[in-house]
Tab-separated table of C-alpha atoms and ligand atoms in Angstrom:
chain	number	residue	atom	x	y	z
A	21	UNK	CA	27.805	29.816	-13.000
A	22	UNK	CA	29.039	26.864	-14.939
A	23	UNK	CA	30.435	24.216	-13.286
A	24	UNK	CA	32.264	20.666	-14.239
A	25	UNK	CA	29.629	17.873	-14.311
A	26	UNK	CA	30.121	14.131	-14.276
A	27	UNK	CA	27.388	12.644	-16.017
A	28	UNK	CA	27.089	8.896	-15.579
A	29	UNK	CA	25.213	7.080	-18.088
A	30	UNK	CA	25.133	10.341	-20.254
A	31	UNK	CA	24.701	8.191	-23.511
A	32	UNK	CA	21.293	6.913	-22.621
A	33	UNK	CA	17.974	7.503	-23.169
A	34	UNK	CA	17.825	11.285	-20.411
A	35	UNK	CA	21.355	11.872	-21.156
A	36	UNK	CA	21.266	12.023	-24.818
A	37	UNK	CA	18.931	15.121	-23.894
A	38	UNK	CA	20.583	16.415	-21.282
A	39	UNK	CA	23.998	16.004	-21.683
A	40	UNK	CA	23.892	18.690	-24.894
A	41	UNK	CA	21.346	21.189	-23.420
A	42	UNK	CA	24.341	21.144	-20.011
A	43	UNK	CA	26.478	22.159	-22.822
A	44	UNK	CA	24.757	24.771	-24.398
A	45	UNK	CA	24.351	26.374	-20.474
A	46	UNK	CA	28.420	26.719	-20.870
A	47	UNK	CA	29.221	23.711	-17.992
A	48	UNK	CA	31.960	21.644	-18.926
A	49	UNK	CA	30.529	18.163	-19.325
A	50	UNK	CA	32.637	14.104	-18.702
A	51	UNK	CA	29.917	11.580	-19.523
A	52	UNK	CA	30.941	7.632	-18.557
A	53	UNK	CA	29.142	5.431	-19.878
A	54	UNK	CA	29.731	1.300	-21.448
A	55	UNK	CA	28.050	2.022	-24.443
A	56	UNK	CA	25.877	-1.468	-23.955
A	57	UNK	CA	23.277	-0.212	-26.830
A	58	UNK	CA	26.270	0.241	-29.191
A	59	UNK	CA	24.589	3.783	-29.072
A	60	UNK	CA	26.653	6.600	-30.966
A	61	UNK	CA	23.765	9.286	-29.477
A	62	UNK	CA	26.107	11.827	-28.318
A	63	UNK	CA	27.875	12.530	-31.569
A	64	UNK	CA	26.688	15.920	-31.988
A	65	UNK	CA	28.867	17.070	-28.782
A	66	UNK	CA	32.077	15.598	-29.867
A	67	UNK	CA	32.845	19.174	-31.548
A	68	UNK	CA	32.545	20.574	-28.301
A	69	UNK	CA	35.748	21.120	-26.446
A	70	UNK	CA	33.965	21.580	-22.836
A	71	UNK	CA	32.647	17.781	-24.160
A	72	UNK	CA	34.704	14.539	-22.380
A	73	UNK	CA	33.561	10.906	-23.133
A	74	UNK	CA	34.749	7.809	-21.218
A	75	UNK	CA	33.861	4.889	-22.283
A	76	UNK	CA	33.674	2.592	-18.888
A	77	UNK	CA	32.112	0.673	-16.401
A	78	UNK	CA	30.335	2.446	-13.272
A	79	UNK	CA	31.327	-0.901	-11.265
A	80	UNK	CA	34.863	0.162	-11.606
A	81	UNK	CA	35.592	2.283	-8.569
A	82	UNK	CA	39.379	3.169	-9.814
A	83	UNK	CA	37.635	4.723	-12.589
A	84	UNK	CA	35.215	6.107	-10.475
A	85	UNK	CA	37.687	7.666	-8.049
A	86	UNK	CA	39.632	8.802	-11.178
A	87	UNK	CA	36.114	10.696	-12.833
A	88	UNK	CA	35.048	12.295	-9.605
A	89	UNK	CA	38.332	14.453	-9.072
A	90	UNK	CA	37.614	18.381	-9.890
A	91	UNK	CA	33.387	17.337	-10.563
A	92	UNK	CA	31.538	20.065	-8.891
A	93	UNK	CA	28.196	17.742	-9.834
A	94	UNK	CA	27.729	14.313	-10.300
A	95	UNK	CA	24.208	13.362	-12.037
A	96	UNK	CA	24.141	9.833	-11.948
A	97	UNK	CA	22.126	7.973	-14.453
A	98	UNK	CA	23.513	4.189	-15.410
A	99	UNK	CA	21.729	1.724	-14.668
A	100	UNK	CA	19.962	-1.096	-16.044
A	101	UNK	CA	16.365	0.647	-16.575
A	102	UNK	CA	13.409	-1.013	-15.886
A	103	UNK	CA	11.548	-3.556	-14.270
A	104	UNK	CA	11.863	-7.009	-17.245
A	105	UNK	CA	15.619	-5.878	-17.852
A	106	UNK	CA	16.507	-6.105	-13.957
A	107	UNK	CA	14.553	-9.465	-13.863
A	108	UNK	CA	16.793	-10.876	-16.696
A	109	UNK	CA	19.882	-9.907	-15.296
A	110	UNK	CA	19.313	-9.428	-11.152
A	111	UNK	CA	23.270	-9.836	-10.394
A	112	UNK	CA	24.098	-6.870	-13.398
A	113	UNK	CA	20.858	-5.250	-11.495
A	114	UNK	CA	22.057	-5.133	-7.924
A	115	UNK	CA	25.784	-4.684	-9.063
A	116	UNK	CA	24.539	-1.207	-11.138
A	117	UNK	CA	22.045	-0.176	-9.492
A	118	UNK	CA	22.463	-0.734	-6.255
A	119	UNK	CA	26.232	-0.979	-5.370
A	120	UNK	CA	27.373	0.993	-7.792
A	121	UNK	CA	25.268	4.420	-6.546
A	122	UNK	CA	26.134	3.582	-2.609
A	123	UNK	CA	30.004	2.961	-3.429
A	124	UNK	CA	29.969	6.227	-5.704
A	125	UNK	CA	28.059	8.253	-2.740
A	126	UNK	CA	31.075	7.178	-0.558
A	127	UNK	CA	33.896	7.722	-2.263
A	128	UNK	CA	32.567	11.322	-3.116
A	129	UNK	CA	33.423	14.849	-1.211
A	130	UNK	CA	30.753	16.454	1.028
A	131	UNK	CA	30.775	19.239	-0.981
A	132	UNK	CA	30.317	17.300	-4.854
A	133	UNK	CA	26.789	17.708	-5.371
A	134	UNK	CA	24.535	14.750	-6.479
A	135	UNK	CA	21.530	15.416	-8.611
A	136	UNK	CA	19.566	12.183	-9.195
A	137	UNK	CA	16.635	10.290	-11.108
A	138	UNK	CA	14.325	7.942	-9.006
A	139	UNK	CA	11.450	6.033	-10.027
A	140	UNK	CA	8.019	6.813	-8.405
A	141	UNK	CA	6.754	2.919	-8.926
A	142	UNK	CA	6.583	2.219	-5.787
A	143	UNK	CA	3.682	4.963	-5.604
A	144	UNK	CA	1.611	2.147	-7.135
A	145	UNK	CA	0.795	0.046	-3.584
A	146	UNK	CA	-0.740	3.260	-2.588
A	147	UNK	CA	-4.264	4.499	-1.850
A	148	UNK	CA	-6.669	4.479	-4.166
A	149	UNK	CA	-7.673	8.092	-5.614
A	150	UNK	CA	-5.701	9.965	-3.603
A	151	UNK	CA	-2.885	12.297	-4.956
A	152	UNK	CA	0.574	10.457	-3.872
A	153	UNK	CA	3.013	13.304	-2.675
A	154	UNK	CA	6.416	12.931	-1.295
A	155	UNK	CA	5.225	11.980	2.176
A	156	UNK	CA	3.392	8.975	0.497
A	157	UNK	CA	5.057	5.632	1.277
A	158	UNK	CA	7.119	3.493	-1.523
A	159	UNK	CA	6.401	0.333	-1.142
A	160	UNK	CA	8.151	-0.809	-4.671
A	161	UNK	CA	7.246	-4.873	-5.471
A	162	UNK	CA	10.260	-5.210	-8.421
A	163	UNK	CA	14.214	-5.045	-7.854
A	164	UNK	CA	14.212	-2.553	-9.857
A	165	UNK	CA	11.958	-0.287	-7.898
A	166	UNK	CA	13.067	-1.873	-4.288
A	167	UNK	CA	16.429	-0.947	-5.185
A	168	UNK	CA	15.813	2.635	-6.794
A	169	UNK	CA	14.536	2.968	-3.146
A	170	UNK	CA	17.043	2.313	-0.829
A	171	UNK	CA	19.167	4.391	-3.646
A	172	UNK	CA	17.137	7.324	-2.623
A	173	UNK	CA	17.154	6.797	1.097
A	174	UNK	CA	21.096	6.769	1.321
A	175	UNK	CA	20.995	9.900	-1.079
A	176	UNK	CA	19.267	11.739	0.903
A	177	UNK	CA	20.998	10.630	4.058
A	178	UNK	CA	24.094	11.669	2.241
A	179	UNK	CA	22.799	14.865	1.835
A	180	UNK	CA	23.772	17.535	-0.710
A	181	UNK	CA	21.364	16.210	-3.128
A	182	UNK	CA	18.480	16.462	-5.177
A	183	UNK	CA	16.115	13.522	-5.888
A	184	UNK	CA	14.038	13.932	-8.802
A	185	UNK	CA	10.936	11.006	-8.845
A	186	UNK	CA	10.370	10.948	-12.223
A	187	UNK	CA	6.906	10.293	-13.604
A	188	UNK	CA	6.752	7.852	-17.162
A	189	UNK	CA	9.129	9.827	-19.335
A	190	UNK	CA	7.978	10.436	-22.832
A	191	UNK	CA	9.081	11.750	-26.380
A	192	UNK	CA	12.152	11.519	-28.496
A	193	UNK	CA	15.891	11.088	-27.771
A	194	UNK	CA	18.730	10.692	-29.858
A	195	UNK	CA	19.279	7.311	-27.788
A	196	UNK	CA	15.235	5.955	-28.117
A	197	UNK	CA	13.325	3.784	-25.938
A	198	UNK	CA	10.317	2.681	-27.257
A	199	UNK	CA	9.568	0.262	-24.407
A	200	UNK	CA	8.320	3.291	-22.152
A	201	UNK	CA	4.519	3.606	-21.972
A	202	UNK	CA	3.907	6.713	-24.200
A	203	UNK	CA	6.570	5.834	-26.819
A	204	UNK	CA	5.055	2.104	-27.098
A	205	UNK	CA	1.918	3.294	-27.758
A	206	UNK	CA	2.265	5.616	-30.024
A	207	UNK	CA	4.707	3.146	-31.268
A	208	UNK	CA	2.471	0.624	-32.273
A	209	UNK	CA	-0.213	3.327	-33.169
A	210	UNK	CA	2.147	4.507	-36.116
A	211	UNK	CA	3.187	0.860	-36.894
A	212	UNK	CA	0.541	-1.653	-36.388
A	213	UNK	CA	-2.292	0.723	-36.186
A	214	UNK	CA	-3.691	-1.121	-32.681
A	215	UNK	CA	-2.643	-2.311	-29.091
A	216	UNK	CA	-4.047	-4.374	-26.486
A	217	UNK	CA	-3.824	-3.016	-23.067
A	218	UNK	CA	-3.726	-4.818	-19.920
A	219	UNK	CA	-5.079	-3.131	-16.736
A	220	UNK	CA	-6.163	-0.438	-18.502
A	221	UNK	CA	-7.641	1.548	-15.930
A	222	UNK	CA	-4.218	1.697	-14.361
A	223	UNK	CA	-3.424	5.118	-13.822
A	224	UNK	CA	-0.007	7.120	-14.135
A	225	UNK	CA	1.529	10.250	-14.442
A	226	UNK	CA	3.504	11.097	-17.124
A	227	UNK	CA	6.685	13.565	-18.081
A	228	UNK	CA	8.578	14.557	-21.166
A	229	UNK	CA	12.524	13.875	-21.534
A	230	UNK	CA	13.147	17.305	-22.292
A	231	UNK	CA	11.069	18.639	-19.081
A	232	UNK	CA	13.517	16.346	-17.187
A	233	UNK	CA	16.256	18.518	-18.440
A	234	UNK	CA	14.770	21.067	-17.136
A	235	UNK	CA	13.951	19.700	-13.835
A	236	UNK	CA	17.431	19.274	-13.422
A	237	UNK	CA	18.534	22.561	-14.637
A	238	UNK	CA	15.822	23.966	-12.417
A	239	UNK	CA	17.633	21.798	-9.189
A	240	UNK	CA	20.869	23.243	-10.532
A	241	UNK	CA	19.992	26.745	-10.412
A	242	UNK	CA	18.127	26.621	-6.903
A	243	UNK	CA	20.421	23.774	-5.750
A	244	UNK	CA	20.151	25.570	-2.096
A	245	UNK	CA	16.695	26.125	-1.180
A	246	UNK	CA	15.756	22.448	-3.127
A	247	UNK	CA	18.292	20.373	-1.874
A	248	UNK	CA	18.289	17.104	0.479
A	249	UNK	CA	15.015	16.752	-0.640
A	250	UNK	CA	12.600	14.425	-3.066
A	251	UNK	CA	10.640	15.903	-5.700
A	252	UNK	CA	7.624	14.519	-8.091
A	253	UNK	CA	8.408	15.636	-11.574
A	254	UNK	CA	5.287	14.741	-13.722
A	255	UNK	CA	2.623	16.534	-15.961
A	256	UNK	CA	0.140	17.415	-13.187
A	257	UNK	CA	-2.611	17.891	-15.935
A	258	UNK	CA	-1.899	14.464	-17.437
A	259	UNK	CA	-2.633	11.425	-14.461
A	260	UNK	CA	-3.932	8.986	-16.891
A	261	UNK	CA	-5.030	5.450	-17.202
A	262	UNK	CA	-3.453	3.291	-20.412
A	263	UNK	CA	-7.185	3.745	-21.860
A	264	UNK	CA	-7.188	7.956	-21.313
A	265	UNK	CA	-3.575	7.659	-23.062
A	266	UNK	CA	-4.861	5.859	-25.516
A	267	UNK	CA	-7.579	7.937	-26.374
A	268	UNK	CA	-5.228	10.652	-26.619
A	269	UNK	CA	-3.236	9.005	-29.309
A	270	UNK	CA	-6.055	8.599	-31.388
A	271	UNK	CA	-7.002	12.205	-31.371
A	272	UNK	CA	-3.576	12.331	-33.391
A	273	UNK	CA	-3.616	9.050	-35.065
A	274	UNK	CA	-7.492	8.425	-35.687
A	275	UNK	CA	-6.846	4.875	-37.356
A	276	UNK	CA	-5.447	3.820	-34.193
A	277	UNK	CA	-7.620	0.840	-32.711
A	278	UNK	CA	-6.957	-0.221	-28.861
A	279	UNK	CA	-8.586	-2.937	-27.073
A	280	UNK	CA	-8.535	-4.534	-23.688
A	281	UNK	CA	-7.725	-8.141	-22.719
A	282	UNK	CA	-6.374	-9.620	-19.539
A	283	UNK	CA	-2.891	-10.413	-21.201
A	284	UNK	CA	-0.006	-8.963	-19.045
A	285	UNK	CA	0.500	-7.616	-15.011
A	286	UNK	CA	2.708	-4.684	-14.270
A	287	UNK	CA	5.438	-5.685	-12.445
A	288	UNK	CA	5.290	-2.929	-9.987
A	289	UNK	CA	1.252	-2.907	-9.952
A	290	UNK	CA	1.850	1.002	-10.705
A	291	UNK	CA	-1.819	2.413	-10.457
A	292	UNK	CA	-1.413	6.142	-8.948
A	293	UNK	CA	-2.256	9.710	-9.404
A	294	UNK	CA	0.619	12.162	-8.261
A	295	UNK	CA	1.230	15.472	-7.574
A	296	UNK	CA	3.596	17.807	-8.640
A	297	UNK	CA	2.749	20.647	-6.082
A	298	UNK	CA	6.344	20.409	-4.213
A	299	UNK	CA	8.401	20.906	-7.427
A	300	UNK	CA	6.176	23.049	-8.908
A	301	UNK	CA	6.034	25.385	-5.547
A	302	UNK	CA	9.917	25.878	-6.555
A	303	UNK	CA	9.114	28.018	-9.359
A	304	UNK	CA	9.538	24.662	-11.874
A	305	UNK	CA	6.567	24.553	-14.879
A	306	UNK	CA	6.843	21.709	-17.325
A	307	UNK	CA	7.316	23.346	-20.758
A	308	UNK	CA	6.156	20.079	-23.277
A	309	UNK	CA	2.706	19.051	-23.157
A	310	UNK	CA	1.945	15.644	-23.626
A	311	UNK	CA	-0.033	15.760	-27.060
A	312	UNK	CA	3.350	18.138	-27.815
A	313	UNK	CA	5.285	15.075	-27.116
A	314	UNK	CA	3.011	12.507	-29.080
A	315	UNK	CA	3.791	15.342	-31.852
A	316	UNK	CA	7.273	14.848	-31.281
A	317	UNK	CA	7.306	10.790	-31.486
A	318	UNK	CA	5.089	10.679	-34.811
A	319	UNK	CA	7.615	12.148	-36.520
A	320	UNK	CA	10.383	10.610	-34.943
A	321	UNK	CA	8.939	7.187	-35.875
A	322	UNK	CA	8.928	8.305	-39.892
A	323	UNK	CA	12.438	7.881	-38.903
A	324	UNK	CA	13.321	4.734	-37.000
A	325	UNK	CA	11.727	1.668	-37.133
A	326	UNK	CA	12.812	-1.899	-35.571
A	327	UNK	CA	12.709	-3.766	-38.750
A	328	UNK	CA	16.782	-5.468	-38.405
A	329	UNK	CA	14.736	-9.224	-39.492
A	330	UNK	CA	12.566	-7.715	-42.066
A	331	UNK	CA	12.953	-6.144	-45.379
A	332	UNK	CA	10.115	-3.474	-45.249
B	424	NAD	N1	13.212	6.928	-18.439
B	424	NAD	C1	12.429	6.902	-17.367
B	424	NAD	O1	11.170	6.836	-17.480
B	424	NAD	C2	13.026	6.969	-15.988
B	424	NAD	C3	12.177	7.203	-14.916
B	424	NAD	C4	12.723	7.254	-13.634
B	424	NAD	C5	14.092	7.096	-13.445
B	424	NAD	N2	14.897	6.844	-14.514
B	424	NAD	C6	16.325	6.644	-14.239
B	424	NAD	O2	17.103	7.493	-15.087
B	424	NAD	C7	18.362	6.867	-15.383
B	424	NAD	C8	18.570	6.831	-16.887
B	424	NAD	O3	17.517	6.106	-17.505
B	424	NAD	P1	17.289	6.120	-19.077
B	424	NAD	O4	15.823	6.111	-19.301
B	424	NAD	O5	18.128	7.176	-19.683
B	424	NAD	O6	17.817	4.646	-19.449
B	424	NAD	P2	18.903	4.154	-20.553
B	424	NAD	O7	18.883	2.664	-20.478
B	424	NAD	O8	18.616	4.795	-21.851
B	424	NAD	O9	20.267	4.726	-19.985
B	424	NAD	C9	21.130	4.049	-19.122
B	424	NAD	C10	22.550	4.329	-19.580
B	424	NAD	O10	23.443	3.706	-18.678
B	424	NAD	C11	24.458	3.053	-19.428
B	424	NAD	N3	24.969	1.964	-18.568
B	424	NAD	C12	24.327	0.831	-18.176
B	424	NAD	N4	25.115	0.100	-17.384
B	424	NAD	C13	26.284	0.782	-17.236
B	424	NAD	C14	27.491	0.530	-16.543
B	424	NAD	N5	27.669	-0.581	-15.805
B	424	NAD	N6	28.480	1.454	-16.615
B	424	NAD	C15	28.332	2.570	-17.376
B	424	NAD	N7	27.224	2.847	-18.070
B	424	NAD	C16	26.193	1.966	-18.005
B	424	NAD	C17	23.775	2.589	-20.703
B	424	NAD	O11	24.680	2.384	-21.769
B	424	NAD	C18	22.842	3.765	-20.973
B	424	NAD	O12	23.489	4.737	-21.773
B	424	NAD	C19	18.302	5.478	-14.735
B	424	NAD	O13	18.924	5.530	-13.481
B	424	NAD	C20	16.819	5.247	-14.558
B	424	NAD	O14	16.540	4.358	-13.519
B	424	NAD	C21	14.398	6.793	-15.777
């Protein structure tokens, strides 16, 4: 079945995976997005005649009205992403993140399906050592997370939907972050050779871009029997502190030196194991491993470096 997709924010760092593999499944794909990296990471669909690109602002809800005519699915994914980039801009923040998702949920059809990414930070205020699942409360401390929240609530409320609660994504993208845990790390393991972590006994649970794809493929194909519902997507063999991570780099980059000093807080005090059970009961299996994925960024990182004040 292919279908005619509005992908929000298709430019970024899940898009610029996504947005060709919807391609390749033949569904005909409009991506919106402001460009705000000066990003050109979706180049290689411009050949593609089932490929649109808008260049806009989510805010806008003319344009908004205008994009969600004829989309069977709407995937939205701007935002500004992450906890220090919402504290530097709260206004842009609660404008993108927040209004922007509830006004969009209005103005669309009944029948327009929403597929969407949530974070699972709020997991952190949790328990201790017990496996969060979807009937765990989110108790998010950031904007970022608080308003990722209430995002989810009225999407599910809304119905039609599919709310993916994405573990600490991982690997490479044609549009790179390298502030996200795994690609820091392994960031400054090829680089400097040595981090120091902060709470290092903080546990997460961790994801690769690519098995997001998939999740959301998966959600696609089994829209029916998964829908109106929240889902953990993480690695359920990889809940990990910063240290365990750590050590895991070094198996691949043995020069690598980590140490621990008291030099940083997480904003969102994430320390949580998670299961995957729900999403995995589905029929979904993550496909990339997490040493496949430090793989991946050790050889993306022979590539790109952040050296624009610097001559080596
Ligand atoms: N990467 C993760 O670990 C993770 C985890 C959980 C949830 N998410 C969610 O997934 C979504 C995508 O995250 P990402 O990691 O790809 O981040 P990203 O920053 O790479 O992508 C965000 C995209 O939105 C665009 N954008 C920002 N403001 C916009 C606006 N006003 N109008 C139009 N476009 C705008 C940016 O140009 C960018 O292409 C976000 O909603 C994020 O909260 C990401």
């Amino acid at each position: 079945m292919s279908y005619n997709i509005l992908v929000t924010g298709g430019a970024g760092y899940l898009g610029s995976i996504l947005v060709p593999e919807l391609l390749a499944a033949g569904h005909k794909v409009t991506v919106l997005d402001n460009f705000m990296f000066k990003q050109n990471s979706l180049a290689h669909c411009c050949s593609n005649p089932n490929f649109s690109v808008v260049k806009g602002d989510c805010r806008n809800d003319t344009l908004m009205k205008s994009l969600i005519v004829g989309a069977d699915v709407v995937i939205p994914l701007a935002a500004l992403v992450g906890a220090p980039l919402c504290s530097l801009d709260p206004i842009g923040a609660t404008s993108t993140n927040l209004d922007s998702p509830l006004a969009l949920f209005k103005m669309l059809s009944k029948e327009q399906r929403v597929l969407m990414p949530i974070t699972n930070s709020g997991y952190g205020i949790g328990e201790k050592g017990k496996f969060c699942t979807e009937e765990s409360p989110l108790r998010p401390v950031s904007l970022y997370g608080i308003h990722k929240v209430e995002v989810e609530k009225a999407l599910l409320e809304r119905g039609n939907a599919i709310s993916f609660r994405l573990a600490t994504v991982f690997g490479m993208a044609p549009r790179m972050r390298i502030d996200l845990l795994v690609n820091d790390f392994t960031y400054r393991a090829v680089t400097d050779r040595a981090v120091v972590l902060f709470e290092p006994h903080f546990k997460r649970n961790y994801i690769h871009v690519r098995d997001v794809t998939r999740a959301f493929m998966h959600g696609m194909d089994n829209f029916d029997s998964m829908k109106d519902q929240a889902y953990n997507v993480g690695l359920s063999d990889a809940n990990l502190s910063k240290w365990e991570l750590a050590e895991v780099i070094q198996k691949h980059l043995p020069k690598f030196v980590f140490v621990e000093a008291p030099i940083g807080e997480d904003p969102d005090k994430r320390d949580y194991i998670v299961s995957n059970e729900k999403i995995e009961r589905t029929g979904f299996k993550p496909a990339f491993s997490l040493d496949a994925g430090i793989q991946d960024l050790i050889k993306g990182y022979t590539m790109i470096k952040n050296s624009i004040y610097g001559n080596v």
